[in-house]
Every structure is written in structure tokens, then in C-alpha cells.
DNA sequence: GCATTGACGAAGG
DNA sequence: CCCTTCGCCAATG
């Protein structure tokens, strides 16, 4: 995507529950991601499920892709796929930026894989106890 | 407006 | 187990 192209989340759009034509979806994703504590990670699918669109994990990935210009900042490095793999690392400034950021937060990454994934995994549906 | 493309994930072979 | 297919849906050409 061109750097100048700017996505505008939360435009005045009709809210339709059940699909993602709801532009607020991006904001919701960002809000959840911002709640992920340092040293923990979550997954695209878990976040999608928490927001009620569990079949649309790919949209969470897309939200991360355009999260760069979001304010306040979104710790996108804390979102990995369901196996704990850093599948989004290529979308960061440098190939190692994501891994470095995670390591700085205390998450151990080896070969693009989060170690002790089940221990550091942060499931919004559990941690937030569904208080949407 | 149709076709393709994904930072995904589940299911089927 | 590994590989492919499919559903999902916004963005892009």
C-alpha cells in the first residue's frame, strides 16, 4: 500500500452486527491489542473470536497492517498466529523488528516461534472475561 | 464490478 | 503428518 494512502477507521458508516462492514471493527481490534500486557502475546483468531467474528481472523491481520498510523500506537508485535509464529514480521520496518520488540518485553522468540507460547498467550475472551 | 490477494484458521484428504 | 481447499471480507487493480 502507498504510504500516502490513509485508512480512516470509524468513519460514519452504518453499524451492522454480524459482518465487518462495521468500520469500528478496526478500532475494536486496536483497543484489544493495546490491552495485551508486556511480555504476553495474543493471536489473530483469539481477538477475532473475542470481537464476535471468529471466522474473520484475516481481518485482524489486515487491521494490524494498517495499524501503523493508529493513535495511540498499537503494539502489533504482540499479535501472532495461533501457533505462536511471527507471521507478520515482514511487515515491520526491518525483518527483525518484531522479534526484537518482543524480546525487549521479555518474550523469548526462537526461529520466529514464541517459546512457552501457552504460558505467555493472552486470550482476551479469558483475560477480559467477555466484558466487551 | 469482477478477480485477486492476504499478519488466519479449520477441515478434509 | 503434510498439503490443499475453503470460508472469511476489506482493499486493490
GROMACS .gro file of C-alpha atoms (C1' of nucleotides) in nm:
model
  158
    1UNK     CA    1   0.000   0.000   0.000
    2UNK     CA    2   0.119   0.351  -0.075
    3UNK     CA    3   0.244   0.535   0.235
    4UNK     CA    4   0.027   0.832   0.148
    5UNK     CA    5  -0.285   0.621   0.139
    6UNK     CA    6  -0.455   0.664   0.468
    7UNK     CA    7  -0.723   0.441   0.609
    8UNK     CA    8  -0.979   0.612   0.820
    9UNK     CA    9  -1.127   0.383   1.081
   10UNK     CA   10  -1.458   0.467   1.238
   11UNK     CA   11  -1.598   0.672   0.961
   12UNK     CA   12  -1.967   0.734   0.978
   13UNK     CA   13  -2.087   0.404   0.847
   14UNK     CA   14  -2.395   0.203   0.926
   15UNK     CA   15  -2.336  -0.047   1.202
   16UNK     CA   16  -2.435  -0.393   1.107
   17UNK     CA   17  -2.364  -0.662   1.358
   18UNK     CA   18  -2.259  -0.992   1.217
   19UNK     CA   19  -2.027  -0.864   0.948
   20UNK     CA   20  -1.730  -0.637   0.922
   21UNK     CA   21  -1.884  -0.363   0.723
   22UNK     CA   22  -1.876  -0.217   1.068
   23UNK     CA   23  -1.581   0.018   1.038
   24UNK     CA   24  -1.546   0.019   1.414
   25UNK     CA   25  -1.400  -0.326   1.385
   26UNK     CA   26  -1.056  -0.177   1.336
   27UNK     CA   27  -1.087   0.038   1.645
   28UNK     CA   28  -1.208  -0.257   1.845
   29UNK     CA   29  -0.911  -0.461   1.732
   30UNK     CA   30  -0.674  -0.181   1.825
   31UNK     CA   31  -0.833  -0.145   2.166
   32UNK     CA   32  -0.794  -0.513   2.242
   33UNK     CA   33  -0.437  -0.523   2.118
   34UNK     CA   34  -0.348  -0.225   2.335
   35UNK     CA   35  -0.470  -0.426   2.634
   36UNK     CA   36  -0.220  -0.704   2.575
   37UNK     CA   37   0.031  -0.670   2.860
   38UNK     CA   38   0.404  -0.655   2.806
   39UNK     CA   39   0.553  -0.998   2.797
   40UNK     CA   40   0.236  -1.157   2.667
   41UNK     CA   41   0.107  -1.224   2.316
   42UNK     CA   42  -0.228  -1.297   2.160
   43UNK     CA   43  -0.344  -1.435   1.828
   44UNK     CA   44  -0.545  -1.304   1.535
   45UNK     CA   45  -0.807  -1.569   1.579
   46UNK     CA   46  -0.846  -1.512   1.953
   47UNK     CA   47  -0.901  -1.142   1.901
   48UNK     CA   48  -1.144  -1.203   1.618
   49UNK     CA   49  -1.335  -1.451   1.831
   50UNK     CA   50  -1.348  -1.207   2.119
   51UNK     CA   51  -1.498  -0.946   1.892
   52UNK     CA   52  -1.757  -1.194   1.776
   53UNK     CA   53  -1.627  -1.251   1.427
   54UNK     CA   54  -1.419  -1.558   1.481
   55UNK     CA   55  -1.433  -1.652   1.117
   56UNK     CA   56  -1.263  -1.332   1.019
   57UNK     CA   57  -0.920  -1.363   1.170
   58UNK     CA   58  -0.772  -1.239   0.844
   59UNK     CA   59  -0.933  -0.904   0.901
   60UNK     CA   60  -0.747  -0.875   1.228
   61UNK     CA   61  -0.430  -0.923   1.031
   62UNK     CA   62  -0.539  -0.655   0.790
   63UNK     CA   63  -0.616  -0.424   1.080
   64UNK     CA   64  -0.262  -0.474   1.204
   65UNK     CA   65  -0.133  -0.398   0.858
   66UNK     CA   66  -0.286  -0.053   0.869
   67UNK     CA   67  -0.227  -0.003   1.241
   68UNK     CA   68   0.088   0.195   1.177
   69UNK     CA   69  -0.087   0.528   1.164
   70UNK     CA   70  -0.318   0.448   1.456
   71UNK     CA   71  -0.310   0.664   1.767
   72UNK     CA   72  -0.236   0.578   2.033
   73UNK     CA   73   0.016   0.329   1.899
   74UNK     CA   74  -0.078  -0.035   1.867
   75UNK     CA   75   0.174  -0.298   1.988
   76UNK     CA   76   0.128  -0.510   1.679
   77UNK     CA   77   0.429  -0.720   1.768
   78UNK     CA   78   0.223  -0.886   2.040
   79UNK     CA   79  -0.013  -1.043   1.790
   80UNK     CA   80   0.100  -1.369   1.635
   81UNK     CA   81  -0.078  -1.656   1.468
   82UNK     CA   82  -0.239  -1.944   1.655
   83UNK     CA   83   0.084  -2.143   1.666
   84UNK     CA   84   0.284  -1.857   1.814
   85UNK     CA   85   0.466  -1.787   1.491
   86UNK     CA   86   0.572  -1.436   1.394
   87UNK     CA   87   0.399  -1.448   1.059
   88UNK     CA   88   0.373  -1.071   1.041
   89UNK     CA   89   0.739  -0.994   1.091
   90UNK     CA   90   0.788  -0.898   0.727
   91UNK     CA   91   0.550  -0.610   0.766
   92UNK     CA   92   0.768  -0.432   1.016
   93UNK     CA   93   1.036  -0.180   0.935
   94UNK     CA   94   1.309  -0.442   0.948
   95UNK     CA   95   1.289  -0.822   0.930
   96UNK     CA   96   1.393  -0.845   1.294
   97UNK     CA   97   1.195  -0.555   1.438
   98UNK     CA   98   0.907  -0.767   1.562
   99UNK     CA   99   1.126  -1.026   1.727
  100UNK     CA  100   1.347  -0.761   1.884
  101UNK     CA  101   1.048  -0.575   2.023
  102UNK     CA  102   0.912  -0.892   2.178
  103UNK     CA  103   1.245  -0.990   2.327
  104UNK     CA  104   1.271  -0.645   2.479
  105UNK     CA  105   0.943  -0.715   2.651
  106UNK     CA  106   1.062  -1.045   2.787
  107UNK     CA  107   0.911  -1.277   2.529
  108UNK     CA  108   1.154  -1.541   2.411
  109UNK     CA  109   1.148  -1.597   2.037
  110UNK     CA  110   1.334  -1.873   1.860
  111UNK     CA  111   1.314  -1.929   1.485
  112UNK     CA  112   1.014  -1.698   1.458
  113UNK     CA  113   0.836  -1.901   1.721
  114UNK     CA  114   0.727  -1.772   2.062
  115UNK     CA  115   0.866  -2.003   2.329
  116UNK     CA  116   0.635  -2.127   2.604
  117UNK     CA  117   0.355  -1.998   2.389
  118UNK     CA  118   0.081  -2.147   2.604
  119UNK     CA  119   0.223  -1.963   2.905
  120UNK     CA  120   0.255  -1.619   2.752
  121UNK     CA  121  -0.058  -1.648   2.544
  122UNK     CA  122  -0.311  -1.383   2.636
  123UNK     CA  123  -0.667  -1.471   2.542
  124UNK     CA  124  -0.896  -1.167   2.558
  125UNK     CA  125  -1.201  -1.390   2.597
  126UNK     CA  126  -1.046  -1.525   2.917
  127UNK     CA  127  -0.849  -1.229   3.049
  128UNK     CA  128  -1.124  -0.980   2.987
  129UNK     CA  129  -1.394  -1.229   3.079
  130UNK     CA  130  -1.609  -1.121   2.788
  131UNK     CA  131  -1.683  -0.777   2.926
  132UNK     CA  132  -1.700  -0.612   2.589
  133DG     C1'  133  -1.783  -0.466  -1.098
  134DC     C1'  134  -1.520  -0.884  -1.121
  135DA     C1'  135  -1.076  -1.111  -0.982
  136DT     C1'  136  -0.704  -1.144  -0.683
  137DT     C1'  137  -0.474  -1.103  -0.257
  138DG     C1'  138  -0.367  -1.175   0.215
  139DA     C1'  139  -0.013  -1.055   0.954
  140DC     C1'  140  -0.582  -1.655   0.961
  141DG     C1'  141  -0.772  -2.091   1.082
  142DA     C1'  142  -1.043  -2.505   1.039
  143DA     C1'  143  -1.138  -2.911   0.786
  144DG     C1'  144  -1.051  -3.267   0.461
  145DG     C1'  145  -0.750  -3.582   0.204
  146DC     C1'  146   0.151  -3.564   0.945
  147DC     C1'  147   0.182  -3.263   0.550
  148DC     C1'  148  -0.061  -3.045   0.189
  149DT     C1'  149  -0.464  -2.842  -0.024
  150DT     C1'  150  -0.904  -2.629  -0.015
  151DC     C1'  151  -1.226  -2.337   0.156
  152DG     C1'  152  -1.469  -1.956   0.421
  153DC     C1'  153  -1.395  -1.521   0.569
  154DC     C1'  154  -1.409  -0.988   0.387
  155DA     C1'  155  -1.156  -0.527   0.310
  156DA     C1'  156  -0.857  -0.345  -0.014
  157DT     C1'  157  -0.661  -0.321  -0.458
  158DG     C1'  158  -0.602  -0.348  -0.974
   0.00000   0.00000   0.00000
